[in-house]
PDB file of C-alpha atoms in Angstrom:
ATOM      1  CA  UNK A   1     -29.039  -5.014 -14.587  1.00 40.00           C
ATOM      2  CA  UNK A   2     -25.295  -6.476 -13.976  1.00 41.00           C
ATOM      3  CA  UNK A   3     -23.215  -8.149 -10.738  1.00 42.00           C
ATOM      4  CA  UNK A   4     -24.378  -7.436  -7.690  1.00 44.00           C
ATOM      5  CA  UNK A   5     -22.299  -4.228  -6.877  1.00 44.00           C
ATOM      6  CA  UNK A   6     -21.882  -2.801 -10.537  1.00 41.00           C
ATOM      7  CA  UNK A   7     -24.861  -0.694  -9.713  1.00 41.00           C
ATOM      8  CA  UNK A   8     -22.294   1.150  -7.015  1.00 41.00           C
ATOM      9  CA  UNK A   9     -19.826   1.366  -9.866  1.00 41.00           C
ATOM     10  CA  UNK A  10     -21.326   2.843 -12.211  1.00 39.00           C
ATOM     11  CA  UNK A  11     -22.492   5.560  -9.971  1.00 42.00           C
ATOM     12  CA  UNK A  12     -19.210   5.836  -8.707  1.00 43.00           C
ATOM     13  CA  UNK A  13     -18.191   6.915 -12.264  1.00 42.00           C
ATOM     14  CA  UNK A  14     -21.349   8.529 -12.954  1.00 42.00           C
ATOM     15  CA  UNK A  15     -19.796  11.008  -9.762  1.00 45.00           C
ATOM     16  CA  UNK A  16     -16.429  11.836 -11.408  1.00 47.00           C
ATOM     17  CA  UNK A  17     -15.711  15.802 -12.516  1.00 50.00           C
ATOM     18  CA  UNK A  18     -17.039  16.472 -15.917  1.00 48.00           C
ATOM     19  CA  UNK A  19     -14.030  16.266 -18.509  1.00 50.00           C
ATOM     20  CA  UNK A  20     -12.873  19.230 -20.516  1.00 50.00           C
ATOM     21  CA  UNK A  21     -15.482  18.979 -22.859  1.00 51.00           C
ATOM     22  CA  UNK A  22     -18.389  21.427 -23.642  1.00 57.00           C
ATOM     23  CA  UNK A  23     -21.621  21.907 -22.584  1.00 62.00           C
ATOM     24  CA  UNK A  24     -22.922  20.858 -26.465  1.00 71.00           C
ATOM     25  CA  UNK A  25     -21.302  17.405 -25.944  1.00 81.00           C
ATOM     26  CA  UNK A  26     -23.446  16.814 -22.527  1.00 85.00           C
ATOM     27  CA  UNK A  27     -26.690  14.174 -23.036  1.00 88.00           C
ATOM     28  CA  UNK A  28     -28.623  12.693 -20.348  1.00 90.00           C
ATOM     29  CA  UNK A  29     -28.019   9.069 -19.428  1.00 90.00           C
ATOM     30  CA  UNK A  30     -30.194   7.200 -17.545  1.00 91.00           C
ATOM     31  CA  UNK A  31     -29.007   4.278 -15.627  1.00 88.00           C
ATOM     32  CA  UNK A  32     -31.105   1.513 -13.905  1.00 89.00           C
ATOM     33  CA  UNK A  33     -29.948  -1.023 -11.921  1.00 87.00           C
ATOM     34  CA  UNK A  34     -31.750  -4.138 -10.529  1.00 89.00           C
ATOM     35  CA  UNK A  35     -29.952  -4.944  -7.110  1.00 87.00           C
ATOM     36  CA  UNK A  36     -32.411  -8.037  -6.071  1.00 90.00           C
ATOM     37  CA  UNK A  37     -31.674  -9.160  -9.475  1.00 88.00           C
ATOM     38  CA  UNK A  38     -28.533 -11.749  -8.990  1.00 87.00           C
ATOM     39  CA  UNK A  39     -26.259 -12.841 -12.666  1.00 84.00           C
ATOM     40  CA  UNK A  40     -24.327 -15.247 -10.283  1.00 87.00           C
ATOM     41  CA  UNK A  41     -21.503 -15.544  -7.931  1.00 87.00           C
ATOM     42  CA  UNK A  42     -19.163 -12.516  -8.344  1.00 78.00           C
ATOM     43  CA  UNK A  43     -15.653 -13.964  -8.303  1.00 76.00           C
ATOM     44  CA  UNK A  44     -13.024 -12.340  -7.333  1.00 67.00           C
ATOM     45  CA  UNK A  45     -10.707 -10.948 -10.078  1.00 68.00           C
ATOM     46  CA  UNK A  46      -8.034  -9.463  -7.374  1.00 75.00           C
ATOM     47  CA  UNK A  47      -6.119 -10.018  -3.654  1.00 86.00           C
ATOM     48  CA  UNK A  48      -4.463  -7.151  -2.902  1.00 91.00           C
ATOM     49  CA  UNK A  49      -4.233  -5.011   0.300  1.00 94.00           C
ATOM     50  CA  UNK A  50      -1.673  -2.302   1.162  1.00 92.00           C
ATOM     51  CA  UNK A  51       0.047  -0.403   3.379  1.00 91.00           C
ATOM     52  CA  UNK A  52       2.552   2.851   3.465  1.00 89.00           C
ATOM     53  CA  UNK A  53       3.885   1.987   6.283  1.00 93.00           C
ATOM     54  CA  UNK A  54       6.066  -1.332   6.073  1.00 95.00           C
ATOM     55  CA  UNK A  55       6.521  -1.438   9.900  1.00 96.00           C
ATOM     56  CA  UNK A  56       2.911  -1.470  10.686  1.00 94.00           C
ATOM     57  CA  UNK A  57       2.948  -5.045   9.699  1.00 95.00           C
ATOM     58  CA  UNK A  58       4.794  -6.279  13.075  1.00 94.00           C
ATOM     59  CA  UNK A  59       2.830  -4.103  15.677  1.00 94.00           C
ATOM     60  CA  UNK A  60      -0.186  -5.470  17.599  1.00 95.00           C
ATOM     61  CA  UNK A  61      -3.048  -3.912  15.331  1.00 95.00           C
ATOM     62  CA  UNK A  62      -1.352  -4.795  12.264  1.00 95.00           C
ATOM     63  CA  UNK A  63      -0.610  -8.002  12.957  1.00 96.00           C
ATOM     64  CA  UNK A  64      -4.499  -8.324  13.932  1.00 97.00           C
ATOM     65  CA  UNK A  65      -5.422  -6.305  10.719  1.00 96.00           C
ATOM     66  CA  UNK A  66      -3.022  -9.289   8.464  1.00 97.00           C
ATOM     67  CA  UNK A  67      -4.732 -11.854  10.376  1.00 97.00           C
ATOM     68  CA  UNK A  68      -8.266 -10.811   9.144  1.00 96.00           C
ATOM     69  CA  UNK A  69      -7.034 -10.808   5.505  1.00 95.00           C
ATOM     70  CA  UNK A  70      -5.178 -13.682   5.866  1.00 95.00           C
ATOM     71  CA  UNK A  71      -8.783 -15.633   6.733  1.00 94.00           C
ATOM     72  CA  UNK A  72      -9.975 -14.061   3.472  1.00 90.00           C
ATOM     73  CA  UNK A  73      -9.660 -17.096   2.077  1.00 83.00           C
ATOM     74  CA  UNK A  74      -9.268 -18.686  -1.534  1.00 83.00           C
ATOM     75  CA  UNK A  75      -7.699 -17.418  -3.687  1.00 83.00           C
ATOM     76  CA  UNK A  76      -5.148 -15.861  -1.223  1.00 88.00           C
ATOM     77  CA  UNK A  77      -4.633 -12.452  -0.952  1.00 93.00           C
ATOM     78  CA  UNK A  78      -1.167 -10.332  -1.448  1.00 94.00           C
ATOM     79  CA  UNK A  79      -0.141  -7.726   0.621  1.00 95.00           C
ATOM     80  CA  UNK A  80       2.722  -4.684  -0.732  1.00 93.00           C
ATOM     81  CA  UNK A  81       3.609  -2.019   1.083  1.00 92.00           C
ATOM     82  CA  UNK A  82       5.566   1.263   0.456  1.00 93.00           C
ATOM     83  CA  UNK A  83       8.860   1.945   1.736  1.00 94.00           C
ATOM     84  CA  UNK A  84      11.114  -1.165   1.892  1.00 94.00           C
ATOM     85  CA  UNK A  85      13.721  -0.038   1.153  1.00 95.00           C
ATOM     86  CA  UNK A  86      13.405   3.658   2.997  1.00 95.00           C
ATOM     87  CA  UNK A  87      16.428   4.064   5.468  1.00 96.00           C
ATOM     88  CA  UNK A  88      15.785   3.579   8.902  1.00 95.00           C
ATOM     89  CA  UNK A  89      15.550   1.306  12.214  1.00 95.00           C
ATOM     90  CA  UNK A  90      12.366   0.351  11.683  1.00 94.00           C
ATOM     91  CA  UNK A  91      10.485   3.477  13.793  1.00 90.00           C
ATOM     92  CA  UNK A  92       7.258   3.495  12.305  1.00 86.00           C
ATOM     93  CA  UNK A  93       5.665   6.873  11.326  1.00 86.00           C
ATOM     94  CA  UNK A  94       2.710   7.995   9.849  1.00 85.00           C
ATOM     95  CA  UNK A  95       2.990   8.120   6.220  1.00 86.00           C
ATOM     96  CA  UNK A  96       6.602   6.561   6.763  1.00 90.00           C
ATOM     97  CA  UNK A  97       8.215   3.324   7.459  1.00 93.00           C
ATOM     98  CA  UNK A  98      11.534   2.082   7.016  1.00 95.00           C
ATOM     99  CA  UNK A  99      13.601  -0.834   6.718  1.00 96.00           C
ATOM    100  CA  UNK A 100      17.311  -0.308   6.294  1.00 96.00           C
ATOM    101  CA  UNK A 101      18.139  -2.487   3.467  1.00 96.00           C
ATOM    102  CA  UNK A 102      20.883  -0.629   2.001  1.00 96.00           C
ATOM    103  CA  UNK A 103      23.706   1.800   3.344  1.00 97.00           C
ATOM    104  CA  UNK A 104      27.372   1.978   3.018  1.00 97.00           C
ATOM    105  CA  UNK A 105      30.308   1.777   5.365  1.00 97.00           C
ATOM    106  CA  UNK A 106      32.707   4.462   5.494  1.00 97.00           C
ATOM    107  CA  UNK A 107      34.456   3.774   2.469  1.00 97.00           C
ATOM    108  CA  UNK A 108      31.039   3.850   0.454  1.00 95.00           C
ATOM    109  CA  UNK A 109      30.696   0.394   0.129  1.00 97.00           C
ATOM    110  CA  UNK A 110      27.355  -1.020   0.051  1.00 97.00           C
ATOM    111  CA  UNK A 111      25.737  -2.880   3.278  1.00 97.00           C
ATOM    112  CA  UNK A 112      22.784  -4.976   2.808  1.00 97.00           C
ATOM    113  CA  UNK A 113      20.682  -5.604   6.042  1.00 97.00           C
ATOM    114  CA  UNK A 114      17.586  -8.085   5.348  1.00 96.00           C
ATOM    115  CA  UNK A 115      16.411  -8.549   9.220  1.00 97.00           C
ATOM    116  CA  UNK A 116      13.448  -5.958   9.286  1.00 97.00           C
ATOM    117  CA  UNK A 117      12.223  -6.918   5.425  1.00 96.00           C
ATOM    118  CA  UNK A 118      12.093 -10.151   6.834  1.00 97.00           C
ATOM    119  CA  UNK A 119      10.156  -9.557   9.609  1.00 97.00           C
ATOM    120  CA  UNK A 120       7.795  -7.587   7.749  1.00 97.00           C
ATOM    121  CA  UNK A 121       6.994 -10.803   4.955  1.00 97.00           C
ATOM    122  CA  UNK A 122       7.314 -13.028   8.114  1.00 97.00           C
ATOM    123  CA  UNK A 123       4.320 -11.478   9.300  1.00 97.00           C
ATOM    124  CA  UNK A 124       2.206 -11.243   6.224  1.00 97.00           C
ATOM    125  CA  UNK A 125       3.588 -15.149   5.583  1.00 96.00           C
ATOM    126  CA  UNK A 126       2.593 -16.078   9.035  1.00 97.00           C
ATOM    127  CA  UNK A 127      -1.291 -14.371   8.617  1.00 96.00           C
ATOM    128  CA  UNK A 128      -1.805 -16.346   5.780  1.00 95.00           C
ATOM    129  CA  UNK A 129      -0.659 -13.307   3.031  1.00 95.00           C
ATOM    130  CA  UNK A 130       1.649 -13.483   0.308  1.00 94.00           C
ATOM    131  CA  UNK A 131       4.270 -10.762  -0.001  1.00 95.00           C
ATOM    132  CA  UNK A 132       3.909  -8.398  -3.187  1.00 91.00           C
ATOM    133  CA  UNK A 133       7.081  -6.525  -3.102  1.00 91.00           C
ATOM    134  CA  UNK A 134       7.180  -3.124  -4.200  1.00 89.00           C
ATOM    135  CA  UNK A 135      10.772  -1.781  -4.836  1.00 87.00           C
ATOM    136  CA  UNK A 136      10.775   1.148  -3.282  1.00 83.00           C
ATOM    137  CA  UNK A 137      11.801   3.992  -1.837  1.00 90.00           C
ATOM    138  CA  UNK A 138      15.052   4.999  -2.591  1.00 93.00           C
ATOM    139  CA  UNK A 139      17.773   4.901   0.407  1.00 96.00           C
ATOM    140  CA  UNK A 140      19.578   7.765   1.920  1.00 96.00           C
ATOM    141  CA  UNK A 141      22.933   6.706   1.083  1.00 96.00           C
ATOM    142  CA  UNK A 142      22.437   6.591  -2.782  1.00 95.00           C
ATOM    143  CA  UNK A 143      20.164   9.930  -2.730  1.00 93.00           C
ATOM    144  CA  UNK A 144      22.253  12.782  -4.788  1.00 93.00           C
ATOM    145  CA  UNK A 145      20.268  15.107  -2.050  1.00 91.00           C
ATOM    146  CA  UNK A 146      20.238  12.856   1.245  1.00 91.00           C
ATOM    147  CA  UNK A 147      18.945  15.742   3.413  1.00 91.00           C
ATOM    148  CA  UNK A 148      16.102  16.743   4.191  1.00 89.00           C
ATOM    149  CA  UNK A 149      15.351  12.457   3.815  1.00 90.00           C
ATOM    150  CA  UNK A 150      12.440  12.377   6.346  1.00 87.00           C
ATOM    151  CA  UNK A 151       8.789  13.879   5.420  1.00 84.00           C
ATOM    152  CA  UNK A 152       7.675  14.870   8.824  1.00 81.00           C
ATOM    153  CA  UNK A 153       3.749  14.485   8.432  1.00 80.00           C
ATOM    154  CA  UNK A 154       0.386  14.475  11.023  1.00 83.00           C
ATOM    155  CA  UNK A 155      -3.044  14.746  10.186  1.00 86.00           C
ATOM    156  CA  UNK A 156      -3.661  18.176   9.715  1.00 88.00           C
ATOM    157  CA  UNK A 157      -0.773  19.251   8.174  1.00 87.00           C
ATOM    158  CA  UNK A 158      -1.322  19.686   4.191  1.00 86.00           C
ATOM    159  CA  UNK A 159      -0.653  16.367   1.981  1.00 80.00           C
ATOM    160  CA  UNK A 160       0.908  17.859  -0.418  1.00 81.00           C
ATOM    161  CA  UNK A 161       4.041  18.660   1.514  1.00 72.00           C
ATOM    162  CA  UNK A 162       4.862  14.947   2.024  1.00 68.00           C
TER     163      UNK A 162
END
């Protein structure tokens, strides 16, 4: 007996690879859960969504995808997303996004450029989501080893090489 839902946790666990122990440690467990059973409203304890691609957040199905969280409701939900500061125009890829914050002029000075960060929390802001910035990733210009920068990646092609 627990929330509605623990039920699907606990089995969820219950699934994970057995640990490095031995065989002699193993007992059985026996779990029972009473779904029609209700403890009360389950409240919500987090908000968060996210995204790995930054740039998704301005196009027509991610602006539609914002606009169903953003109806979510009380309390409001967040929304973070990988890559802000990833060099780029703004093409969105898979696995990839980018945002041009930071690069330098020709004497290596630094050049800040806001304009697509802003129109990525516009859109979150303007769906009703509040921006959870995650500082990240790191851009070309201050990379030690700037090339190769892009991951080119495509469903089928192994994860692990992103």
């Amino acid at each position: 007996m627990g929330k509605p839902g623990a039920g699907l946790l606990l089995a969820a666990c219950l699934c994970l690879p057995p640990s490095a122990s031995s065989a002699a440690d193993a007992f059985p467990v026996k779990v029972q859960v009473d779904a029609a059973k209700s403890r009360g409203e389950l409240k919500p304890i987090y908000r968060f969504f996210g995204a790995d691609e930054p740039n998704y957040a301005y196009m027509k199905d991610g602006r539609k995808l914002l606009a169903e969280l953003g109806k979510l409701g009380t309390p409001q939900a967040f929304f973070r997303t990988h890559n802000l500061l990833t060099t780029g125009d703004g093409t969105p890829a898979l696995k990839w996004g980018s945002t041009n914050v930071y690069t330098e002029d020709a004497q290596g000075k630094p050049v800040y450029d806001w304009t697509i960060v802003d129109r990525i929390f516009d859109a979150y802001l303007q769906r009703g989501l509040k921006p959870y910035a995650q500082i990240g990733f790191m851009p070309q210009a201050l990379s030690v080893k700037p090339e190769p920068y892009q991951h080119e990646w495509r469903p089928g092609l192994p994860y692990n090489e992103i």
